[in-house]
mmCIF file of C-alpha atoms and ligand atoms in Angstrom:
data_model
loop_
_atom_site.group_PDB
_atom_site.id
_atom_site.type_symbol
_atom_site.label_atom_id
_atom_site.label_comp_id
_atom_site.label_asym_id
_atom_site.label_seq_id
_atom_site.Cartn_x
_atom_site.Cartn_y
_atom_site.Cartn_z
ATOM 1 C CA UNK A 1 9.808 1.159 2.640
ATOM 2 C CA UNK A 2 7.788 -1.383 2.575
ATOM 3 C CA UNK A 3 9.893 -4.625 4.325
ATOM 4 C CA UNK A 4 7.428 -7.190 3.464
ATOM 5 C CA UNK A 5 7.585 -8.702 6.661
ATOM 6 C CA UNK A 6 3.485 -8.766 7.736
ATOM 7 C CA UNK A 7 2.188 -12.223 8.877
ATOM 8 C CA UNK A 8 5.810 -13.616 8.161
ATOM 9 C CA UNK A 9 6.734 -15.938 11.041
ATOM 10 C CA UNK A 10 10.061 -15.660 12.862
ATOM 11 C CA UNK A 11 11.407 -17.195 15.904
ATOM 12 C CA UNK A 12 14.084 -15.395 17.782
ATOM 13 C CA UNK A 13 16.190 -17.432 20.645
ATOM 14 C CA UNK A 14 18.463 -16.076 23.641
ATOM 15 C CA UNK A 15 15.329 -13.429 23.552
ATOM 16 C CA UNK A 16 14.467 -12.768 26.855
ATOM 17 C CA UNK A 17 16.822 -9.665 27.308
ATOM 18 C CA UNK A 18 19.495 -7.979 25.319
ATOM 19 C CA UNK A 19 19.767 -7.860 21.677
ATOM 20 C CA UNK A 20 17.754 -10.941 21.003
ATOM 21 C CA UNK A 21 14.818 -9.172 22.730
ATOM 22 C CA UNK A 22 15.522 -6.178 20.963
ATOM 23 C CA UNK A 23 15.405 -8.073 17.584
ATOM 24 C CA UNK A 24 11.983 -9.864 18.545
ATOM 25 C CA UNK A 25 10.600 -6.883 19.479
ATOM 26 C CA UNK A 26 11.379 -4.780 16.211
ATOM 27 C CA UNK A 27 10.434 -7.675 13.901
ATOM 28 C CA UNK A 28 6.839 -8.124 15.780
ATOM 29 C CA UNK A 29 6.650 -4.283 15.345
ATOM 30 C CA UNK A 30 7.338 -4.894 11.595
ATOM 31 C CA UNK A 31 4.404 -7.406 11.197
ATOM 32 C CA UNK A 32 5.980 -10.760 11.718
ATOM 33 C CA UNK A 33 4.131 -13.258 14.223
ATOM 34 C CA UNK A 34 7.391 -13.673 16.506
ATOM 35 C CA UNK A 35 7.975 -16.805 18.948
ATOM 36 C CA UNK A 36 10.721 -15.643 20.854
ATOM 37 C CA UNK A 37 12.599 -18.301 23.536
ATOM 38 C CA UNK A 38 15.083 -18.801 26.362
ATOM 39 C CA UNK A 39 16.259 -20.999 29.424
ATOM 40 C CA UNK A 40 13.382 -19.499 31.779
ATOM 41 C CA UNK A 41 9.482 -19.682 31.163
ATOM 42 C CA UNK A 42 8.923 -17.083 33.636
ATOM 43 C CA UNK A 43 11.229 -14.508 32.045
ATOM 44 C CA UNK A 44 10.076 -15.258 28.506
ATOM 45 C CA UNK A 45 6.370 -14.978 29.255
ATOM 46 C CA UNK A 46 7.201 -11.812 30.780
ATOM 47 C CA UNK A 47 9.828 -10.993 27.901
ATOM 48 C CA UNK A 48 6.554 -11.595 25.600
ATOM 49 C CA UNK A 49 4.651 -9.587 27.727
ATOM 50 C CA UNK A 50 6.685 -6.434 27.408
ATOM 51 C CA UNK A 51 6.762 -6.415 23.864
ATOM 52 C CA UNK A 52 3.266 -6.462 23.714
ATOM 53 C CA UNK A 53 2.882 -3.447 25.671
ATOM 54 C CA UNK A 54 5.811 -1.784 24.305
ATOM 55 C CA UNK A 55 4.601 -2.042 20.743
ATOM 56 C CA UNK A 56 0.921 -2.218 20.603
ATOM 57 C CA UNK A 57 0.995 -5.823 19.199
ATOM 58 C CA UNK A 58 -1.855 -8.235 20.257
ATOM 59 C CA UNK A 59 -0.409 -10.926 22.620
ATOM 60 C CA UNK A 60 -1.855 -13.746 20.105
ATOM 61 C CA UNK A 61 1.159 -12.919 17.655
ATOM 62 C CA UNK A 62 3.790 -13.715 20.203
ATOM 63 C CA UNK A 63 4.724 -16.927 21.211
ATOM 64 C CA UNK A 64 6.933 -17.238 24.702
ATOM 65 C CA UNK A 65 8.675 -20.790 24.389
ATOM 66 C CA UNK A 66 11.588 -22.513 26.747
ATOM 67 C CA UNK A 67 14.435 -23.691 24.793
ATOM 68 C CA UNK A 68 18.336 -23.722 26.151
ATOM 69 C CA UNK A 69 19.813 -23.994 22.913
ATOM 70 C CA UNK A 70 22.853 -26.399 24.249
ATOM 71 C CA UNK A 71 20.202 -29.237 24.229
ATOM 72 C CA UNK A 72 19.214 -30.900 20.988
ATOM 73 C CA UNK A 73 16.370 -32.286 22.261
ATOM 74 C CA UNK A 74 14.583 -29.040 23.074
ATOM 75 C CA UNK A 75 15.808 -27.467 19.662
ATOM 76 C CA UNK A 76 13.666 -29.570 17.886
ATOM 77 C CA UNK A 77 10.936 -29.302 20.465
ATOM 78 C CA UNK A 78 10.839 -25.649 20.210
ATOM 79 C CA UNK A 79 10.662 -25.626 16.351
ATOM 80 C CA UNK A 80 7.964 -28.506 16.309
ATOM 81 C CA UNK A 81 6.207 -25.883 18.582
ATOM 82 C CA UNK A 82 6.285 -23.245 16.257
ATOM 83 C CA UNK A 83 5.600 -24.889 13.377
ATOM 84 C CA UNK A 84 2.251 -26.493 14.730
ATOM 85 C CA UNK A 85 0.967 -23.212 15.893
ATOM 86 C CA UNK A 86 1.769 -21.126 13.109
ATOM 87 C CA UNK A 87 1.897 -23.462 10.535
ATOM 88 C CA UNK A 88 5.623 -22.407 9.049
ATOM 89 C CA UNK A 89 8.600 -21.028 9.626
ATOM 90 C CA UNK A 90 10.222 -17.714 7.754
ATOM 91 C CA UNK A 91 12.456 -16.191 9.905
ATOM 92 C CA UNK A 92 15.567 -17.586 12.230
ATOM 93 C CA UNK A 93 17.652 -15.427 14.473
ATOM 94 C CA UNK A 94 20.209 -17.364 16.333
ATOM 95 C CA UNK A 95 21.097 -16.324 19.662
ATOM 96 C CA UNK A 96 22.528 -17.027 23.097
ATOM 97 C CA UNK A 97 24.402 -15.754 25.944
ATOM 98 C CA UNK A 98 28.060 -14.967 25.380
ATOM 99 C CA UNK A 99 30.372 -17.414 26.872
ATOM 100 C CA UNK A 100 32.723 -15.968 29.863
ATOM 101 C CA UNK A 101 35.412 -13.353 29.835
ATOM 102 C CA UNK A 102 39.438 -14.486 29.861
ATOM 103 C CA UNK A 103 42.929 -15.184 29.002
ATOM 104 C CA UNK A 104 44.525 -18.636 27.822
ATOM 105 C CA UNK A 105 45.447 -19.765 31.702
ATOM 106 C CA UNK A 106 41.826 -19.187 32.735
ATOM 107 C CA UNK A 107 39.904 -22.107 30.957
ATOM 108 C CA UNK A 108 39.723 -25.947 31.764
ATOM 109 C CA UNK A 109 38.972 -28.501 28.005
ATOM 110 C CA UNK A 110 35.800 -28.371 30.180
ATOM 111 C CA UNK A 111 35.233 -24.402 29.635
ATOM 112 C CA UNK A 112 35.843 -24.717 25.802
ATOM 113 C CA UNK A 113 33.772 -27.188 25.198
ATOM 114 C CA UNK A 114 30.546 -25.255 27.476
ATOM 115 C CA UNK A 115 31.568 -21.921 25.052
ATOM 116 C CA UNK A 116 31.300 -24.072 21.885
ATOM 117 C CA UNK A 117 28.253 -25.619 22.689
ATOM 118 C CA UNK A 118 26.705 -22.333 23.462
ATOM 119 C CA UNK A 119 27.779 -20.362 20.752
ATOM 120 C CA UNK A 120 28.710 -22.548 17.821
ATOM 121 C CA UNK A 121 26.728 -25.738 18.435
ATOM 122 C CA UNK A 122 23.641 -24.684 19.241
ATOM 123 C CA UNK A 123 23.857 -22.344 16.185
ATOM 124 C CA UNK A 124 24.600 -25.611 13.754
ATOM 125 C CA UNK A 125 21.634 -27.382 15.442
ATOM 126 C CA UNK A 126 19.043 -24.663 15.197
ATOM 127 C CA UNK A 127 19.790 -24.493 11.259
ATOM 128 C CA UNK A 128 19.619 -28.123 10.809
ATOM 129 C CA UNK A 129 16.654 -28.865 12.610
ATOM 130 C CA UNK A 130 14.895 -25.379 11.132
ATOM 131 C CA UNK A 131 16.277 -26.283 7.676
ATOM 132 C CA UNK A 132 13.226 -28.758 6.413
ATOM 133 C CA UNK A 133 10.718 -25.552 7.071
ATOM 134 C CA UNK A 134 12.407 -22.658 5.635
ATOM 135 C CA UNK A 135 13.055 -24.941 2.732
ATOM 136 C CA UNK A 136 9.363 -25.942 2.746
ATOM 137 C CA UNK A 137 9.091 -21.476 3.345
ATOM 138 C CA UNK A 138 11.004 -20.296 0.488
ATOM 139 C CA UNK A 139 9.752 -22.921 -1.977
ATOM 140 C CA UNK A 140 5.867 -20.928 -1.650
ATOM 141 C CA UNK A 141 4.942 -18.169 -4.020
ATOM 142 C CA UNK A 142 5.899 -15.070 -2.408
ATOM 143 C CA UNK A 143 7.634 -17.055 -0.338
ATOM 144 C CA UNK A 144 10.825 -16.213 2.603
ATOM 145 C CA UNK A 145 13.784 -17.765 4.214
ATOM 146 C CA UNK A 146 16.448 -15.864 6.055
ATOM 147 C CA UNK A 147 18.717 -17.279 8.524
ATOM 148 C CA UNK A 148 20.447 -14.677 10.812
ATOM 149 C CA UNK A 149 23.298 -15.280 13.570
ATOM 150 C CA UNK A 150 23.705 -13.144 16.100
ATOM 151 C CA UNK A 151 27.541 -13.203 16.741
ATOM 152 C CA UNK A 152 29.852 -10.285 17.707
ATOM 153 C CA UNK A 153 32.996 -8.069 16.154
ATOM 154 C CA UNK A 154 35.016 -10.643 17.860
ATOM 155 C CA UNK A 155 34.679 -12.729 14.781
ATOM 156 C CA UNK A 156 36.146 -9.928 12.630
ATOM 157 C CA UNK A 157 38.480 -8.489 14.958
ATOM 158 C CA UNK A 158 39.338 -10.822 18.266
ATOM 159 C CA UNK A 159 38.833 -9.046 21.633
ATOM 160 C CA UNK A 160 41.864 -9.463 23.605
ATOM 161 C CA UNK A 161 40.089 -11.005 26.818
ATOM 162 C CA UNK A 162 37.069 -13.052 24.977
ATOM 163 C CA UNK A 163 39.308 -15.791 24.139
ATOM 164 C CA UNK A 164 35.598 -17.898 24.087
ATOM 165 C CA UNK A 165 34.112 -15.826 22.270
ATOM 166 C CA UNK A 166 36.846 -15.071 19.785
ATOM 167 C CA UNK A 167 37.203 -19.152 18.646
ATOM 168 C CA UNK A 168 33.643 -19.766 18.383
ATOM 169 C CA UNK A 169 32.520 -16.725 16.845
ATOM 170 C CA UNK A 170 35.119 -17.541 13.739
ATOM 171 C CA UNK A 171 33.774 -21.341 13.548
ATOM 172 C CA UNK A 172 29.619 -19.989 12.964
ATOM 173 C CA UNK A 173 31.241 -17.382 10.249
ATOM 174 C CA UNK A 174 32.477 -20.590 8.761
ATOM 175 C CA UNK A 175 29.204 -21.986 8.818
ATOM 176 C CA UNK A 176 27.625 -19.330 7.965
ATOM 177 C CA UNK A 177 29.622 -19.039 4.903
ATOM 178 C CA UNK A 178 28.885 -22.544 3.519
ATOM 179 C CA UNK A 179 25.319 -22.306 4.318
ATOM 180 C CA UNK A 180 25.090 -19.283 2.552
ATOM 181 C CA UNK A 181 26.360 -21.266 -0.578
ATOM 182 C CA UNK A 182 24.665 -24.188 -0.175
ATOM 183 C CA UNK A 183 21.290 -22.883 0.391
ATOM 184 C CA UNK A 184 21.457 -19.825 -2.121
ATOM 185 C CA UNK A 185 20.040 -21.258 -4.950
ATOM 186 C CA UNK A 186 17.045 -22.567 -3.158
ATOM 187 C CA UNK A 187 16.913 -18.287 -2.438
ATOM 188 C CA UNK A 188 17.254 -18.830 1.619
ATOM 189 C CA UNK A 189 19.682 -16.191 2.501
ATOM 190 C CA UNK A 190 21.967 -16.448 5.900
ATOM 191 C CA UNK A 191 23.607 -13.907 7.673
ATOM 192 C CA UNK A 192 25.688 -12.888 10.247
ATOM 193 C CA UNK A 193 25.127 -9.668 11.990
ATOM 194 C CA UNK A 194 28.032 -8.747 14.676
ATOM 195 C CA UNK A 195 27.018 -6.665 17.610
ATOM 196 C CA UNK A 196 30.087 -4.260 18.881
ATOM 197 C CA UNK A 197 29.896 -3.048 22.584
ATOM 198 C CA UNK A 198 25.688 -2.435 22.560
ATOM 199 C CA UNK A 199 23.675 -1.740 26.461
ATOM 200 C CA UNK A 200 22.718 -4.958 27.814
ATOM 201 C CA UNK A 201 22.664 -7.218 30.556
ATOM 202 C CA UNK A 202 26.171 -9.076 28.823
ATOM 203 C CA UNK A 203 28.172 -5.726 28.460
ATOM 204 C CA UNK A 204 27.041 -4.364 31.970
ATOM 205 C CA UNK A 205 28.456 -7.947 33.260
ATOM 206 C CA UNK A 206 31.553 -7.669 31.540
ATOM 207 C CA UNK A 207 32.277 -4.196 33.064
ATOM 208 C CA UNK A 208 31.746 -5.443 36.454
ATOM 209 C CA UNK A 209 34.430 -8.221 35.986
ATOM 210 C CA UNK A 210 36.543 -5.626 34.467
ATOM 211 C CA UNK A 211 35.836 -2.982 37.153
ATOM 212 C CA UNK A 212 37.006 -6.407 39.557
ATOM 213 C CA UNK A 213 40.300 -7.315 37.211
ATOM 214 C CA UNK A 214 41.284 -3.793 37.088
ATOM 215 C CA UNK A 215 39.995 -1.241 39.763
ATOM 216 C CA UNK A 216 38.862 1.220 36.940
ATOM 217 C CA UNK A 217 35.580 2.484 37.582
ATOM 218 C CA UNK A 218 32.445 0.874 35.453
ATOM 219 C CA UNK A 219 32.279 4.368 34.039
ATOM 220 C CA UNK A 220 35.697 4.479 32.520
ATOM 221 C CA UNK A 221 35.304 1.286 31.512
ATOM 222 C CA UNK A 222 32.333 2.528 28.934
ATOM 223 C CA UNK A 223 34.157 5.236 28.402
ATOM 224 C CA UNK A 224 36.855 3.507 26.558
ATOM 225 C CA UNK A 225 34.479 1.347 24.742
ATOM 226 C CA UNK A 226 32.431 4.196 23.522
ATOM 227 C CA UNK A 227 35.910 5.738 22.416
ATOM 228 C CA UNK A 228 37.002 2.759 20.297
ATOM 229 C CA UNK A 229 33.690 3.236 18.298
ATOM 230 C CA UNK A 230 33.776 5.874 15.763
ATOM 231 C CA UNK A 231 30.429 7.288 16.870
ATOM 232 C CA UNK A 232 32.061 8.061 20.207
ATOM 233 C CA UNK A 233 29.293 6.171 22.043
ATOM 234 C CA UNK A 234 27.875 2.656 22.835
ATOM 235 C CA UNK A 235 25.157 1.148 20.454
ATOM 236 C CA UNK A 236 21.881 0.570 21.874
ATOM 237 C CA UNK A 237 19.762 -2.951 21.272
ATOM 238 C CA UNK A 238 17.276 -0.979 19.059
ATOM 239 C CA UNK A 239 19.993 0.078 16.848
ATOM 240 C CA UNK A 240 21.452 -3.435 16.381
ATOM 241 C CA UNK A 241 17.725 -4.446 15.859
ATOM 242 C CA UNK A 242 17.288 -2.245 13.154
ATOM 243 C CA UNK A 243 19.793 -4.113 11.476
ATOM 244 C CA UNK A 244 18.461 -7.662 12.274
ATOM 245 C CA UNK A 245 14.887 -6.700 10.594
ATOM 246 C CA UNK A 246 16.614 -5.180 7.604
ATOM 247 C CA UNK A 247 18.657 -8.449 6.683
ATOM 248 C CA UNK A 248 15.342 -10.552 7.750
ATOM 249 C CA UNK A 249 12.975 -8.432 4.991
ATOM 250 C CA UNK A 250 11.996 -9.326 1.288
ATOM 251 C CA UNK A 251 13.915 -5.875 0.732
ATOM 252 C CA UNK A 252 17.367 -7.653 1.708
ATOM 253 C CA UNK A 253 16.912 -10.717 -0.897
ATOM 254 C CA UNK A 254 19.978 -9.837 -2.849
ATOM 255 C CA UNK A 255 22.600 -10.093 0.391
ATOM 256 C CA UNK A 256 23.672 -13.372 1.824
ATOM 257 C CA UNK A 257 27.165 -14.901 3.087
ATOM 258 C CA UNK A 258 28.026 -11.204 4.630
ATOM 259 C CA UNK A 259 28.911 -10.437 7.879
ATOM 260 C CA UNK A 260 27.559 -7.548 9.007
ATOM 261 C CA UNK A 261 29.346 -5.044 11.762
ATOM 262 C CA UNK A 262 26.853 -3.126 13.801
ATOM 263 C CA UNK A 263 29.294 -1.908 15.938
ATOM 264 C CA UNK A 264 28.975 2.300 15.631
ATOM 265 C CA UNK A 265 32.544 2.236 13.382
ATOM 266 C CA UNK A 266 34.644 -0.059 16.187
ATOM 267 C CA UNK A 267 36.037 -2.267 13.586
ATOM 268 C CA UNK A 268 39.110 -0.716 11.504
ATOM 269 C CA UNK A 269 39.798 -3.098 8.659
ATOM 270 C CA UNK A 270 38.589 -1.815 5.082
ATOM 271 C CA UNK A 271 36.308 -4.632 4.598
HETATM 272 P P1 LIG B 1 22.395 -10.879 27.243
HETATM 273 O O1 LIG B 1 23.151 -11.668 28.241
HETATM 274 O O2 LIG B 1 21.873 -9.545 27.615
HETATM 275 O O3 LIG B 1 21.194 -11.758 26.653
HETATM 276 C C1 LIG B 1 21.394 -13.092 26.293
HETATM 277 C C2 LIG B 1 20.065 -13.812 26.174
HETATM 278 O O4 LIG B 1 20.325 -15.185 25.864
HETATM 279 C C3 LIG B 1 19.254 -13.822 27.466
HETATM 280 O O5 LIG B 1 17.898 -13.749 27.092
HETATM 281 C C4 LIG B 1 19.558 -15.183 28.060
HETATM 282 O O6 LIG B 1 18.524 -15.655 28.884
HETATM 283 C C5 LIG B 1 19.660 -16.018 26.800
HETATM 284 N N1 LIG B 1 20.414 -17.246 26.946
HETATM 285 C C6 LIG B 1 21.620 -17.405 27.542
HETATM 286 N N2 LIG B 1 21.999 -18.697 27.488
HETATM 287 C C7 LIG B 1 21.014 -19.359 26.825
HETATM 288 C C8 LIG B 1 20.812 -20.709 26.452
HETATM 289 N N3 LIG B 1 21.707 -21.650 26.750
HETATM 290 N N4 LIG B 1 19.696 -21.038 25.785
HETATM 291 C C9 LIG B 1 18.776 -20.112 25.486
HETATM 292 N N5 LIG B 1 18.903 -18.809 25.810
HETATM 293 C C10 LIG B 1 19.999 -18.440 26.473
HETATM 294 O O7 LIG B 1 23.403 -10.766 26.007
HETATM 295 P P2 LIG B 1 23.374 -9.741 24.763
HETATM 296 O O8 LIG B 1 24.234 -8.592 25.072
HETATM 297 O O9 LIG B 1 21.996 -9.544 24.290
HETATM 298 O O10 LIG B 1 24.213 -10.599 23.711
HETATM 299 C C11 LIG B 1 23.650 -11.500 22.801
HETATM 300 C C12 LIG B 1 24.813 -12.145 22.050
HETATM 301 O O11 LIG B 1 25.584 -11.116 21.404
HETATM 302 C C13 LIG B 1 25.776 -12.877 23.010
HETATM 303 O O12 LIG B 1 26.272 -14.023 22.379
HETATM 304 C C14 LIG B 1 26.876 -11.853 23.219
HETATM 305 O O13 LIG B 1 28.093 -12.430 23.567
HETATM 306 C C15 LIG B 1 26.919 -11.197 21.833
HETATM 307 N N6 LIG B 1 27.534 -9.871 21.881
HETATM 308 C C16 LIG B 1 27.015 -8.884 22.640
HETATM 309 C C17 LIG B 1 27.649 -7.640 22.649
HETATM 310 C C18 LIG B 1 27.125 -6.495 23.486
HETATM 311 O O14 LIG B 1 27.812 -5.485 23.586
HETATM 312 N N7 LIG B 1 25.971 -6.587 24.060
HETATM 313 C C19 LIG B 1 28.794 -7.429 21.883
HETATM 314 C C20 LIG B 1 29.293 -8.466 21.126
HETATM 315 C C21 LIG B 1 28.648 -9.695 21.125
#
């Protein structure tokens, strides 16, 4: 299948590990020019760096850039960036770390407010501020606009101990959903893809505070992850990136406003 994704320009943040590398990676692979950003220069360039080897793509059609998406400022600094040296803007995958693990009694006004601005905020402001270019994107012939948020299940289905996670998640589904009507008829899609429990820095972190809450070992802590999946097993990023290019291709221009599990059969509800 052709995914008509060659030369189309995407830019990926969070992407210096985990799934948001994992999603830069495949979509360079696929043909896009990818600028791919997070807190640390050094761990970007070398984030970059990988994907070039791993994939065989010159290191002219990435672009390593330092945003932390809690500050405005360098939200529109980062898309300024990629829009002078590439000219345009196709693609947006929203990312960032996941905010910490814990119950009600654990969190200060100050906590709640860090979680939002990491995970719903930041989200808001990167569509804004990318909104004037994949408008400007999808108006071309042949043109494409896709917005994608990286979330998690949470938003479907709240994890008892990601009380964070499980607010903010719900409030960029909300988003997400009037975006996706708002911006439909101009034919930019926006999606929400949720990750279930997928290898990566985040999910061997919250094992180790687990393993510390509980005394279980990190092993049986997987073990009853894996088991809550229907696949019997943990995803892996590739798998969840799979997804992420799919949704982000010409071949996905009839979906928007859906929010999609990847989550190896976790969640239980019929839809
Ligand atoms: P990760 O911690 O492995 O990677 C997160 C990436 O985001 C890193 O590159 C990090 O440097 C970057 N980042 C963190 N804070 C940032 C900031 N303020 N500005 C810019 N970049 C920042 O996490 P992951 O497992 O890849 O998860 C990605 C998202 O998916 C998170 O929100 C996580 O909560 C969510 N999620 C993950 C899983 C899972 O099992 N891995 C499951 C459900 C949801």
């Amino acid at each position: 299948m052709d995914l008509g994704l060659q030369d189309r320009i995407a830019l990926v943040t969070g992407a210096s590990s985990g799934l948001g590398w994992a999603a830069a990676r495949e979509l360079a692979r696929e043909g896009c020019k990818v600028a791919l950003c997070s807190r640390s220069e050094t761990r970007i360039r070398q984030a970059a760096a990988r994907i070039a080897v791993e994939t065989g793509v010159a290191e002219d059609r990435l672009l390593p850039l330092v945003c932390d998406v809690r500050e405005e400022a360098q939200i529109v600094q980062v898309i300024e960036q990629v829009v002078a040296h590439w000219g345009q803007l196709n693609i947006l995958v929203t990312n960032a770390g996941g905010p910490p693990a814990g119950y009600i009694g654990d969190f200060t006004a100050d906590d709640w407010r860090a979680a939002l601005e990491l995970n719903l905020l930041s989200t808001i402001n990167l569509c804004r501020h990318a909104l004037p270019h994949l408008r400007q994107a999808a108006r071309k012939p042949n043109g494409l606009a896709r917005i994608l948020m990286i979330t998690s299940i949470s938003a479907k289905q709240p994890i008892p101990n990601l009380y964070l996670s499980n607010a903010a998640r719900a409030g960029v589904q909300g988003f997400a959903k009037s975006l996706a009507e708002e911006l439909g008829p101009e034919g930019i899609t926006v999606n929400t893809l949720l990750p279930g429990y997928t290898r990566t820095e985040r999910l061997a972190e919250l094992a180790r505070l687990q393993q510390q809450r509980t005394g279980r070992s990190v092993e049986e802590i997987e073990a009853s992850w894996a088991e809550q999946a229907a696949l019997k097993r943990l995803g892996e990023p590739e798998e969840f990136a799979a997804a992420v290019v799919f949704l982000a291709s010409a071949r996905a221009s009839y979906i928007t406003g859906v929010a999609l599990p990847v989550d190896g059969g976790r969640s239980k509800h019929l839809l």
